[in-house]
Amino acid sequence: MAPDPHPDESRPPTESGTLWAGRLDAEPAEALMAFTVSLPYDRLLAADDVAASHAHVRGLVRAGLLSEADGVAVAAALDVAGAELATGEFTFAPGDEDIHTAVERRVTELAGDAGARLHTARSRNDQVACDLRLFVKRELAAVASGVLSLQQVLAERAAEAGEARLPAYTHLQRAQPVLLAHHLLAHGWALARDVDRLLDARRRADVSPLGAGASAGTSLPIDPDATAADLGFAARFENSLDAVGDRDFVAESLFALALLGVHLSRLGEEIVWWASEEVAFLRLDDAWATGSSMMPQKKNPDVAELARARAGRLIGNLTGLLATLKGLPLAYNRDLQEDKEPLFDSLTQVRGALAALAGLLGTATFDEARMAAAADDPFLAATDLAEVLVSRGVPFRAAHERIAGVVRAALAGEGAFEDLAAAEVGPEALEILQPGGTLARRTSPGGGGPAAVAAQRERFAARLAADTARLTALDT
Ligand code: ARG
């Protein structure tokens, strides 16, 4: 490189120490700083900022933009700053607008002139996107692992449940008996799709924006492919404007978390309902229940209710970010800073809900006798009785009508359903109306009877093992 003809002409920084002090004559207004700083929350990116800066420094050294000696000095300063941030010893300065500013300031304090070269061929625009992608990759994997733990609890409870049965419901009306294991695994399969979605969103986040600069790249000879590989990204960006302006990976993460939250809310609602005194299929362990400040008899399912409620926030975080992104011109706009709080909040809420629901479900007790009594309501065999007629060649519509007639006659008090059914269908009806009698016949693949559920248990265990392996294989 040609030597700089004016080596000492830079103006001293203003007191506030902002990164743009050389351009503006006034100190930033207090209210401006208060309104624009992101440090209170983006310090969560500290470790990723330090890691990305390390890779950037290595890239600058390889490009000959930083001498080996300066590279060593900056790397050492980054290590110190990183350690101080990790232990909480890091002292933030009034001009530290965000975590990137704070780290660069500290590195410059520690490494002097070498530190002042850290931001060569880099903008906070590509830096923040890079940090956030590193963060998202790790966090989505962590959430997926939390989902797997909850699925594990569901699988264990399903195994313990053996052939315990309860009604399946449609419209919250008793429909047909199924195994409790079938019902529990239904939630487990929804969660399996969440794992898939989280890992899929993670895959699209796995692109390095480092090297995009402020918006247009740089005239300096950097190699974004190499820094991408250094940071463990699967690829580098294709277009610098897209790289700094894109927050799809945050929106997708928020969607994956929101839908996961919706699934947790449905599980939560089920628990609330099951634990109600009217239904009473489930008793909560005392450690996972709450009491009332006024009514001494109460034992409340607050965990399940809050899991149900948190979905509202998760949906809000997603729609809030989409509204922020809508209509934004390319490329970077400060609006994009608004991506972090919803993301951090959704991650915290989902991780909390996963852990709490796993604890609650793992310790609750099912009242199998009460569930069986509800499942053995003879009306719940009506579909199976109609299917007996179908197996004898009766068209289903006609079979449905004949059994509906039996139900109506029983409801009208013309006799016991069992007797009326036996009169219509023959002695096979009595066999079906034995406790659990419908379940043995429910053999269709993926259905709620014991044979199908045995196969399902195996498939679920295989899916859990495969997803666990997928997660372990990730370089997080
Ligand atoms: N705190 C900022 C953010 O989160 C960092 C990028 C600032 N870039 C800028 N051009 N002001 O988006």
Short mmCIF file of C-alpha atoms and ligand atoms in Angstrom, two decimals:
data_model
loop_
_atom_site.label_atom_id
_atom_site.label_comp_id
_atom_site.label_asym_id
_atom_site.label_seq_id
_atom_site.Cartn_x
_atom_site.Cartn_y
_atom_site.Cartn_z
CA MET A 1 0.00 0.00 0.00
CA ALA A 2 1.15 3.56 -0.71
CA PRO A 3 2.00 5.43 2.50
CA ASP A 4 -0.46 8.02 3.80
CA PRO A 5 0.94 11.50 2.99
CA HIS A 6 -0.83 13.06 6.02
CA PRO A 7 -0.28 10.49 8.76
CA ASP A 8 -1.37 12.60 11.76
CA GLU A 9 -4.18 14.71 10.44
CA SER A 10 -7.17 12.99 12.02
CA ARG A 11 -9.12 15.20 14.42
CA PRO A 12 -9.19 14.13 18.03
CA PRO A 13 -12.48 12.45 18.93
CA THR A 14 -15.08 14.57 20.69
CA GLU A 15 -15.76 13.93 24.35
CA SER A 16 -18.74 11.68 23.77
CA GLY A 17 -16.52 9.34 21.77
CA THR A 18 -19.10 8.62 19.06
CA LEU A 19 -17.82 6.85 15.96
CA TRP A 20 -18.93 9.71 13.74
CA ALA A 21 -17.41 12.53 15.83
CA GLY A 22 -15.23 13.55 12.88
CA ARG A 23 -18.28 14.51 10.82
CA LEU A 24 -20.51 16.46 13.22
CA ASP A 25 -19.69 19.61 15.15
CA ALA A 26 -21.99 19.15 18.12
CA GLU A 27 -22.05 16.55 20.84
CA PRO A 28 -25.08 14.29 20.43
CA ALA A 29 -28.12 15.51 22.33
CA GLU A 30 -28.86 13.56 25.46
CA ALA A 31 -32.34 12.64 24.28
CA LEU A 32 -30.94 11.48 20.94
CA MET A 33 -28.64 9.07 22.70
CA ALA A 34 -31.39 7.93 25.04
CA PHE A 35 -33.71 7.25 22.11
CA THR A 36 -31.26 5.59 19.77
CA VAL A 37 -28.94 3.45 21.88
CA SER A 38 -29.32 -0.30 21.66
CA LEU A 39 -26.66 -1.21 24.21
CA PRO A 40 -29.16 -2.07 26.97
CA TYR A 41 -30.23 -5.11 24.96
CA ASP A 42 -27.70 -5.77 22.22
CA ARG A 43 -25.00 -6.64 24.74
CA LEU A 44 -26.46 -10.12 24.37
CA LEU A 45 -24.49 -10.16 21.11
CA ALA A 46 -21.17 -9.50 22.89
CA ALA A 47 -19.64 -12.95 22.40
CA ASP A 48 -20.69 -13.05 18.75
CA ASP A 49 -19.38 -9.54 18.16
CA VAL A 50 -15.99 -10.53 19.54
CA ALA A 51 -15.94 -13.77 17.52
CA ALA A 52 -16.88 -11.95 14.30
CA SER A 53 -14.24 -9.29 14.95
CA HIS A 54 -11.59 -11.98 15.46
CA ALA A 55 -12.45 -13.45 12.06
CA HIS A 56 -12.45 -9.99 10.52
CA VAL A 57 -8.99 -9.27 11.96
CA ARG A 58 -7.66 -12.54 10.55
CA GLY A 59 -9.12 -11.53 7.19
CA LEU A 60 -7.48 -8.10 7.36
CA VAL A 61 -4.10 -9.70 8.12
CA ARG A 62 -4.49 -12.14 5.23
CA ALA A 63 -5.38 -9.22 2.94
CA GLY A 64 -2.31 -7.30 4.05
CA LEU A 65 -4.53 -4.53 5.45
CA LEU A 66 -3.25 -5.17 8.97
CA SER A 67 0.32 -6.16 9.82
CA GLU A 68 0.89 -9.47 11.58
CA ALA A 69 1.97 -7.56 14.70
CA ASP A 70 -1.12 -5.35 14.66
CA GLY A 71 -3.26 -8.43 14.09
CA VAL A 72 -1.80 -10.03 17.21
CA ALA A 73 -2.32 -6.85 19.22
CA VAL A 74 -5.94 -6.44 18.13
CA ALA A 75 -6.70 -10.12 18.74
CA ALA A 76 -5.24 -9.84 22.25
CA ALA A 77 -7.30 -6.71 22.91
CA LEU A 78 -10.42 -8.51 21.63
CA ASP A 79 -9.68 -11.36 24.02
CA VAL A 80 -9.46 -8.94 26.93
CA ALA A 81 -12.65 -7.15 25.93
CA GLY A 82 -14.39 -10.50 25.47
CA ALA A 83 -13.27 -11.73 28.89
CA GLU A 84 -14.36 -8.48 30.54
CA LEU A 85 -17.75 -8.73 28.88
CA ALA A 86 -18.14 -12.36 29.94
CA THR A 87 -17.30 -11.66 33.58
CA GLY A 88 -19.19 -8.39 33.80
CA GLU A 89 -16.00 -6.40 34.42
CA PHE A 90 -16.37 -4.48 31.18
CA THR A 91 -16.89 -0.76 31.81
CA PHE A 92 -19.24 0.84 29.34
CA ALA A 93 -18.68 4.48 28.35
CA PRO A 94 -21.36 7.13 27.79
CA GLY A 95 -20.66 7.15 24.04
CA ASP A 96 -21.15 3.38 23.68
CA GLU A 97 -24.16 3.40 21.44
CA ASP A 98 -24.27 -0.31 20.96
CA ILE A 99 -22.19 -3.38 21.69
CA HIS A 100 -20.17 -2.95 18.49
CA THR A 101 -19.16 0.58 19.45
CA ALA A 102 -18.29 -0.53 22.96
CA VAL A 103 -16.06 -3.39 21.82
CA GLU A 104 -14.25 -1.26 19.23
CA ARG A 105 -13.71 1.53 21.75
CA ARG A 106 -12.26 -0.88 24.30
CA VAL A 107 -10.03 -2.54 21.70
CA THR A 108 -8.70 0.86 20.67
CA GLU A 109 -8.05 1.77 24.31
CA LEU A 110 -6.10 -1.45 24.72
CA ALA A 111 -4.33 -1.70 21.36
CA GLY A 112 -4.00 1.97 20.39
CA ASP A 113 -3.32 2.59 16.71
CA ALA A 114 -3.70 -1.10 15.87
CA GLY A 115 -7.16 -1.05 17.47
CA ALA A 116 -8.11 1.96 15.36
CA ARG A 117 -7.60 -0.28 12.30
CA LEU A 118 -10.14 -2.91 13.42
CA HIS A 119 -13.06 -1.35 11.58
CA THR A 120 -11.19 -1.34 8.23
CA ALA A 121 -13.40 -2.55 5.36
CA ARG A 122 -16.30 -3.11 7.73
CA SER A 123 -19.43 -1.24 8.73
CA ARG A 124 -21.64 -1.82 11.68
CA ASN A 125 -24.24 -2.66 9.06
CA ASP A 126 -22.55 -5.87 7.97
CA GLN A 127 -21.18 -6.39 11.48
CA VAL A 128 -24.55 -6.35 13.24
CA ALA A 129 -26.12 -8.63 10.64
CA CYS A 130 -23.19 -11.01 11.05
CA ASP A 131 -23.37 -11.02 14.85
CA LEU A 132 -27.10 -11.57 14.80
CA ARG A 133 -26.85 -14.47 12.36
CA LEU A 134 -24.24 -16.15 14.56
CA PHE A 135 -26.51 -15.59 17.55
CA VAL A 136 -29.60 -16.90 15.74
CA LYS A 137 -27.81 -20.03 14.55
CA ARG A 138 -26.87 -20.93 18.10
CA GLU A 139 -30.17 -19.93 19.70
CA LEU A 140 -32.40 -21.75 17.23
CA ALA A 141 -30.38 -24.90 17.84
CA ALA A 142 -30.78 -24.40 21.59
CA VAL A 143 -34.53 -23.97 21.24
CA ALA A 144 -34.70 -27.09 19.07
CA SER A 145 -32.89 -28.95 21.81
CA GLY A 146 -35.45 -27.68 24.34
CA VAL A 147 -38.22 -28.92 22.06
CA LEU A 148 -36.56 -32.34 21.90
CA SER A 149 -36.49 -32.47 25.71
CA LEU A 150 -40.21 -31.77 25.88
CA GLN A 151 -40.83 -34.39 23.19
CA GLN A 152 -38.82 -36.82 25.27
CA VAL A 153 -41.11 -36.18 28.23
CA LEU A 154 -44.15 -36.74 26.01
CA ALA A 155 -42.63 -40.00 24.74
CA GLU A 156 -41.91 -41.18 28.29
CA ARG A 157 -45.41 -40.31 29.47
CA ALA A 158 -46.81 -42.07 26.40
CA ALA A 159 -44.76 -45.17 27.24
CA GLU A 160 -45.92 -45.14 30.88
CA ALA A 161 -49.51 -44.67 29.76
CA GLY A 162 -49.53 -48.19 28.27
CA GLU A 163 -53.05 -48.87 27.07
CA ALA A 164 -54.73 -46.16 29.16
CA ARG A 165 -57.55 -44.65 27.14
CA LEU A 166 -59.56 -41.46 27.01
CA PRO A 167 -62.04 -39.94 24.60
CA ALA A 168 -60.78 -38.11 21.55
CA TYR A 169 -62.81 -34.93 21.18
CA THR A 170 -64.14 -32.98 18.26
CA HIS A 171 -65.85 -29.68 19.02
CA LEU A 172 -64.94 -30.52 22.63
CA GLN A 173 -67.64 -33.23 22.47
CA ARG A 174 -66.66 -36.83 23.11
CA ALA A 175 -65.89 -38.44 19.77
CA GLN A 176 -64.14 -41.84 19.88
CA PRO A 177 -61.87 -43.55 22.40
CA VAL A 178 -58.13 -43.38 21.76
CA LEU A 179 -55.08 -44.33 23.77
CA LEU A 180 -53.71 -41.60 26.03
CA ALA A 181 -50.35 -42.31 24.36
CA HIS A 182 -51.92 -41.38 21.02
CA HIS A 183 -53.12 -38.07 22.41
CA LEU A 184 -49.77 -37.24 24.00
CA LEU A 185 -47.86 -38.15 20.86
CA ALA A 186 -50.15 -35.90 18.81
CA HIS A 187 -48.53 -32.96 20.59
CA GLY A 188 -45.15 -34.64 20.07
CA TRP A 189 -45.60 -34.72 16.28
CA ALA A 190 -46.54 -31.04 16.16
CA LEU A 191 -43.31 -30.36 18.04
CA ALA A 192 -41.40 -32.50 15.54
CA ARG A 193 -42.51 -30.09 12.82
CA ASP A 194 -41.27 -27.24 15.02
CA VAL A 195 -37.82 -28.82 15.27
CA ASP A 196 -37.81 -29.13 11.51
CA ARG A 197 -38.89 -25.52 11.08
CA LEU A 198 -36.31 -24.20 13.54
CA LEU A 199 -33.51 -26.07 11.80
CA ASP A 200 -34.78 -24.96 8.43
CA ALA A 201 -34.84 -21.31 9.52
CA ARG A 202 -31.37 -21.82 10.92
CA ARG A 203 -30.17 -23.12 7.56
CA ARG A 204 -31.26 -19.92 5.83
CA ALA A 205 -29.65 -17.82 8.57
CA ASP A 206 -26.39 -19.61 7.86
CA VAL A 207 -25.08 -17.04 5.37
CA SER A 208 -22.35 -14.56 6.24
CA PRO A 209 -23.01 -10.87 5.46
CA LEU A 210 -19.49 -9.89 6.55
CA GLY A 211 -17.73 -7.98 3.80
CA ALA A 212 -20.85 -6.24 2.52
CA GLY A 213 -19.60 -3.08 4.22
CA ALA A 214 -22.09 -0.27 4.75
CA SER A 215 -24.04 -1.19 1.64
CA ALA A 216 -21.84 -1.53 -1.43
CA GLY A 217 -18.80 -3.60 -0.52
CA THR A 218 -15.36 -2.02 -0.32
CA SER A 219 -12.44 -0.97 -2.49
CA LEU A 220 -10.10 -2.82 -0.14
CA PRO A 221 -8.99 -6.37 -1.07
CA ILE A 222 -10.99 -8.45 1.44
CA ASP A 223 -12.19 -12.02 0.95
CA PRO A 224 -15.74 -12.49 2.31
CA ASP A 225 -15.70 -16.20 1.41
CA ALA A 226 -12.77 -16.76 3.70
CA THR A 227 -14.30 -14.90 6.67
CA ALA A 228 -17.57 -16.75 6.09
CA ALA A 229 -15.73 -20.08 6.27
CA ASP A 230 -13.69 -18.89 9.27
CA LEU A 231 -16.92 -18.14 11.17
CA GLY A 232 -18.45 -21.49 10.24
CA PHE A 233 -21.06 -20.07 7.88
CA ALA A 234 -22.23 -22.31 5.05
CA ALA A 235 -21.92 -19.49 2.50
CA ARG A 236 -21.35 -15.77 2.05
CA PHE A 237 -23.85 -13.18 0.85
CA GLU A 238 -24.44 -12.72 -2.88
CA ASN A 239 -25.41 -9.05 -2.84
CA SER A 240 -24.15 -6.42 -0.43
CA LEU A 241 -27.41 -4.41 -0.41
CA ASP A 242 -29.38 -7.55 0.40
CA ALA A 243 -26.81 -8.64 2.97
CA VAL A 244 -27.16 -5.53 5.14
CA GLY A 245 -30.87 -4.94 4.50
CA ASP A 246 -32.15 -8.48 4.94
CA ARG A 247 -33.82 -9.55 8.17
CA ASP A 248 -35.73 -12.51 6.74
CA PHE A 249 -33.78 -14.74 9.07
CA VAL A 250 -35.14 -12.85 12.08
CA ALA A 251 -38.70 -12.87 10.74
CA GLU A 252 -38.47 -16.59 9.99
CA SER A 253 -37.08 -17.28 13.43
CA LEU A 254 -39.93 -15.29 14.97
CA PHE A 255 -42.44 -17.25 12.90
CA ALA A 256 -40.93 -20.60 13.88
CA LEU A 257 -41.01 -19.47 17.53
CA ALA A 258 -44.56 -18.12 17.23
CA LEU A 259 -45.91 -21.34 15.75
CA LEU A 260 -44.03 -23.36 18.36
CA GLY A 261 -45.62 -21.03 20.92
CA VAL A 262 -49.04 -21.71 19.41
CA HIS A 263 -48.41 -25.45 19.81
CA LEU A 264 -47.35 -24.92 23.41
CA SER A 265 -50.48 -22.87 23.98
CA ARG A 266 -52.63 -25.76 22.73
CA LEU A 267 -50.81 -28.16 25.02
CA GLY A 268 -51.24 -25.63 27.82
CA GLU A 269 -54.95 -25.37 27.16
CA GLU A 270 -55.26 -29.14 27.18
CA ILE A 271 -53.56 -29.28 30.57
CA VAL A 272 -55.78 -26.53 31.96
CA TRP A 273 -58.83 -28.39 30.78
CA TRP A 274 -57.65 -31.81 31.91
CA ALA A 275 -56.76 -30.40 35.34
CA SER A 276 -60.16 -28.72 35.78
CA GLU A 277 -62.41 -30.24 38.39
CA GLU A 278 -65.05 -30.90 35.75
CA VAL A 279 -62.74 -33.08 33.68
CA ALA A 280 -60.13 -34.10 36.29
CA PHE A 281 -58.07 -36.36 34.01
CA LEU A 282 -54.86 -34.87 35.35
CA ARG A 283 -53.55 -33.93 38.79
CA LEU A 284 -50.63 -31.50 38.90
CA ASP A 285 -47.71 -32.12 41.15
CA ASP A 286 -47.70 -29.58 43.98
CA ALA A 287 -44.33 -28.20 42.87
CA TRP A 288 -45.87 -27.37 39.50
CA ALA A 289 -49.14 -25.89 40.75
CA THR A 290 -49.96 -22.54 42.33
CA GLY A 291 -52.42 -21.57 45.06
CA SER A 292 -54.79 -18.71 45.63
CA SER A 293 -54.08 -15.79 47.94
CA MET A 294 -57.72 -15.82 49.06
CA MET A 295 -59.32 -19.20 48.41
CA PRO A 296 -57.58 -21.82 50.53
CA GLN A 297 -58.86 -24.78 48.52
CA LYS A 298 -57.38 -23.74 45.17
CA LYS A 299 -54.71 -25.55 43.20
CA ASN A 300 -54.15 -23.73 39.94
CA PRO A 301 -52.45 -24.59 36.64
CA ASP A 302 -50.73 -21.19 36.19
CA VAL A 303 -47.81 -22.66 34.26
CA ALA A 304 -50.13 -24.06 31.62
CA GLU A 305 -52.12 -20.82 31.50
CA LEU A 306 -49.00 -18.73 31.00
CA ALA A 307 -47.76 -21.13 28.32
CA ARG A 308 -51.13 -20.59 26.66
CA ALA A 309 -50.85 -16.81 27.05
CA ARG A 310 -47.24 -16.32 25.94
CA ALA A 311 -48.21 -17.26 22.39
CA GLY A 312 -49.86 -13.84 22.21
CA ARG A 313 -46.53 -12.11 22.76
CA LEU A 314 -44.78 -14.37 20.30
CA ILE A 315 -47.32 -13.57 17.60
CA GLY A 316 -47.00 -9.87 18.49
CA ASN A 317 -43.24 -10.00 18.16
CA LEU A 318 -43.54 -11.54 14.70
CA THR A 319 -46.16 -9.13 13.41
CA GLY A 320 -44.30 -6.18 14.95
CA LEU A 321 -41.13 -7.00 13.05
CA LEU A 322 -42.99 -7.66 9.80
CA ALA A 323 -44.61 -4.23 10.16
CA THR A 324 -41.17 -2.68 10.72
CA LEU A 325 -39.73 -4.37 7.63
CA LYS A 326 -42.65 -3.61 5.36
CA GLY A 327 -41.83 -0.86 2.86
CA LEU A 328 -38.27 -0.29 4.13
CA PRO A 329 -36.05 0.96 1.32
CA LEU A 330 -32.75 -0.79 0.66
CA ALA A 331 -30.38 -1.13 2.22
CA TYR A 332 -29.61 -0.52 5.91
CA ASN A 333 -31.95 1.73 7.84
CA ARG A 334 -31.83 2.27 11.56
CA ASP A 335 -35.30 0.73 11.71
CA LEU A 336 -33.51 -2.59 11.47
CA GLN A 337 -32.21 -2.14 14.99
CA GLU A 338 -35.78 -2.95 16.06
CA ASP A 339 -35.21 -6.58 15.12
CA LYS A 340 -33.43 -7.46 18.34
CA GLU A 341 -35.83 -6.94 21.22
CA PRO A 342 -38.64 -9.05 19.73
CA LEU A 343 -36.16 -11.76 18.83
CA PHE A 344 -34.55 -11.83 22.26
CA ASP A 345 -37.95 -11.76 23.95
CA SER A 346 -39.41 -14.57 21.84
CA LEU A 347 -36.37 -16.76 22.47
CA THR A 348 -36.55 -16.17 26.22
CA GLN A 349 -40.30 -16.80 26.38
CA VAL A 350 -40.18 -19.98 24.34
CA ARG A 351 -37.27 -21.43 26.23
CA GLY A 352 -39.03 -20.69 29.52
CA ALA A 353 -42.29 -22.24 28.35
CA LEU A 354 -40.56 -25.38 27.06
CA ALA A 355 -38.77 -25.95 30.35
CA ALA A 356 -41.87 -25.26 32.46
CA LEU A 357 -44.16 -27.50 30.42
CA ALA A 358 -41.60 -30.30 30.48
CA GLY A 359 -41.42 -30.04 34.27
CA LEU A 360 -45.17 -29.89 34.67
CA LEU A 361 -45.93 -32.77 32.31
CA GLY A 362 -43.15 -34.93 33.66
CA THR A 363 -44.56 -34.79 37.18
CA ALA A 364 -48.33 -34.74 36.68
CA THR A 365 -50.50 -37.78 37.39
CA PHE A 366 -53.15 -39.04 35.01
CA ASP A 367 -56.37 -40.35 36.52
CA GLU A 368 -56.61 -43.37 34.25
CA ALA A 369 -59.83 -44.69 35.84
CA ARG A 370 -61.61 -41.40 35.22
CA MET A 371 -60.32 -41.21 31.66
CA ALA A 372 -61.41 -44.81 31.01
CA ALA A 373 -64.87 -44.11 32.41
CA ALA A 374 -65.25 -41.22 29.97
CA ALA A 375 -63.85 -43.29 27.10
CA ASP A 376 -66.23 -46.15 27.83
CA ASP A 377 -69.31 -43.97 27.34
CA PRO A 378 -71.19 -46.39 25.02
CA PHE A 379 -72.15 -43.65 22.57
CA LEU A 380 -68.44 -43.33 21.68
CA ALA A 381 -68.69 -46.73 20.01
CA ALA A 382 -71.35 -45.51 17.56
CA THR A 383 -68.90 -45.06 14.66
CA ASP A 384 -67.41 -48.51 15.21
CA LEU A 385 -70.92 -50.02 15.29
CA ALA A 386 -71.69 -48.36 11.97
CA GLU A 387 -68.41 -49.73 10.62
CA VAL A 388 -69.52 -53.28 11.58
CA LEU A 389 -72.51 -52.80 9.32
CA VAL A 390 -70.24 -51.44 6.59
CA SER A 391 -68.04 -54.52 6.84
CA ARG A 392 -71.19 -56.55 6.10
CA GLY A 393 -71.76 -54.59 2.91
CA VAL A 394 -74.10 -51.83 4.14
CA PRO A 395 -73.34 -48.43 2.50
CA PHE A 396 -71.82 -46.14 5.12
CA ARG A 397 -74.57 -43.51 4.79
CA ALA A 398 -77.21 -46.16 5.55
CA ALA A 399 -75.14 -47.59 8.41
CA HIS A 400 -74.74 -44.09 9.88
CA GLU A 401 -78.49 -43.59 9.75
CA ARG A 402 -79.25 -46.93 11.38
CA ILE A 403 -76.87 -46.34 14.30
CA ALA A 404 -78.10 -42.74 14.62
CA GLY A 405 -81.55 -44.27 15.04
CA VAL A 406 -80.21 -46.45 17.88
CA VAL A 407 -78.72 -43.36 19.56
CA ARG A 408 -81.99 -41.47 19.22
CA ALA A 409 -83.98 -44.39 20.62
CA ALA A 410 -81.62 -44.65 23.61
CA LEU A 411 -81.84 -40.90 24.20
CA ALA A 412 -85.64 -41.15 23.99
CA GLY A 413 -85.56 -43.72 26.79
CA GLU A 414 -86.63 -46.67 24.65
CA GLY A 415 -83.98 -48.90 26.22
CA ALA A 416 -80.30 -49.19 27.10
CA PHE A 417 -78.00 -48.27 24.22
CA GLU A 418 -76.24 -51.63 24.58
CA ASP A 419 -79.47 -53.59 24.13
CA LEU A 420 -80.74 -51.43 21.30
CA ALA A 421 -77.33 -51.69 19.56
CA ALA A 422 -77.29 -55.47 19.96
CA ALA A 423 -80.75 -55.62 18.43
CA GLU A 424 -79.60 -53.60 15.41
CA VAL A 425 -76.09 -54.99 14.90
CA GLY A 426 -76.18 -58.40 16.58
CA PRO A 427 -73.99 -59.86 19.37
CA GLU A 428 -70.82 -58.28 17.92
CA ALA A 429 -72.15 -55.01 19.36
CA LEU A 430 -71.74 -56.30 22.90
CA GLU A 431 -68.13 -57.19 22.23
CA ILE A 432 -67.47 -53.69 20.91
CA LEU A 433 -69.22 -52.18 23.90
CA GLN A 434 -66.88 -53.92 26.36
CA PRO A 435 -64.57 -51.47 28.14
CA GLY A 436 -61.91 -50.55 25.59
CA GLY A 437 -63.70 -52.75 23.05
CA THR A 438 -63.54 -50.25 20.20
CA LEU A 439 -59.82 -49.71 20.52
CA ALA A 440 -58.68 -53.20 19.52
CA ARG A 441 -60.56 -52.75 16.26
CA ARG A 442 -58.98 -49.36 15.49
CA THR A 443 -56.12 -50.75 13.45
CA SER A 444 -55.75 -48.22 10.62
CA PRO A 445 -52.19 -46.85 10.37
CA GLY A 446 -51.71 -43.68 12.41
CA GLY A 447 -54.97 -44.33 14.29
CA GLY A 448 -55.57 -44.34 18.04
CA GLY A 449 -55.77 -48.10 18.75
CA PRO A 450 -53.05 -50.14 20.48
CA ALA A 451 -51.59 -51.81 17.37
CA ALA A 452 -51.30 -48.55 15.42
CA VAL A 453 -49.98 -46.70 18.45
CA ALA A 454 -47.30 -49.35 19.03
CA ALA A 455 -46.01 -48.67 15.52
CA GLN A 456 -46.35 -44.94 16.08
CA ARG A 457 -44.32 -45.10 19.29
CA GLU A 458 -41.47 -46.65 17.34
CA ARG A 459 -41.68 -44.12 14.55
CA PHE A 460 -41.74 -41.30 17.08
CA ALA A 461 -38.69 -42.68 18.89
CA ALA A 462 -36.89 -42.99 15.54
CA ARG A 463 -37.80 -39.41 14.65
CA LEU A 464 -36.54 -38.19 18.03
CA ALA A 465 -33.26 -40.04 17.54
CA ALA A 466 -32.85 -38.69 14.01
CA ASP A 467 -33.58 -35.11 15.10
CA THR A 468 -31.20 -35.43 18.04
CA ALA A 469 -28.52 -36.61 15.63
CA ARG A 470 -29.29 -33.71 13.28
CA LEU A 471 -28.83 -31.31 16.13
CA THR A 472 -25.61 -32.88 17.38
CA ALA A 473 -24.19 -32.75 13.87
CA LEU A 474 -24.64 -28.95 13.80
CA ASP A 475 -21.58 -26.89 14.45
CA THR A 476 -23.02 -24.51 17.03
N1 ARG B 1 -27.14 -0.81 16.68
C1 ARG B 1 -27.28 -0.85 15.26
C2 ARG B 1 -28.32 -1.90 14.89
O1 ARG B 1 -28.63 -2.70 15.68
C3 ARG B 1 -26.00 -1.21 14.61
C4 ARG B 1 -25.86 -0.72 13.21
C5 ARG B 1 -25.74 0.77 13.20
N2 ARG B 1 -25.57 1.22 11.88
C6 ARG B 1 -25.76 2.49 11.54
N3 ARG B 1 -25.59 2.80 10.31
N4 ARG B 1 -26.15 3.38 12.42
O2 ARG B 1 -28.85 -1.91 13.80
#
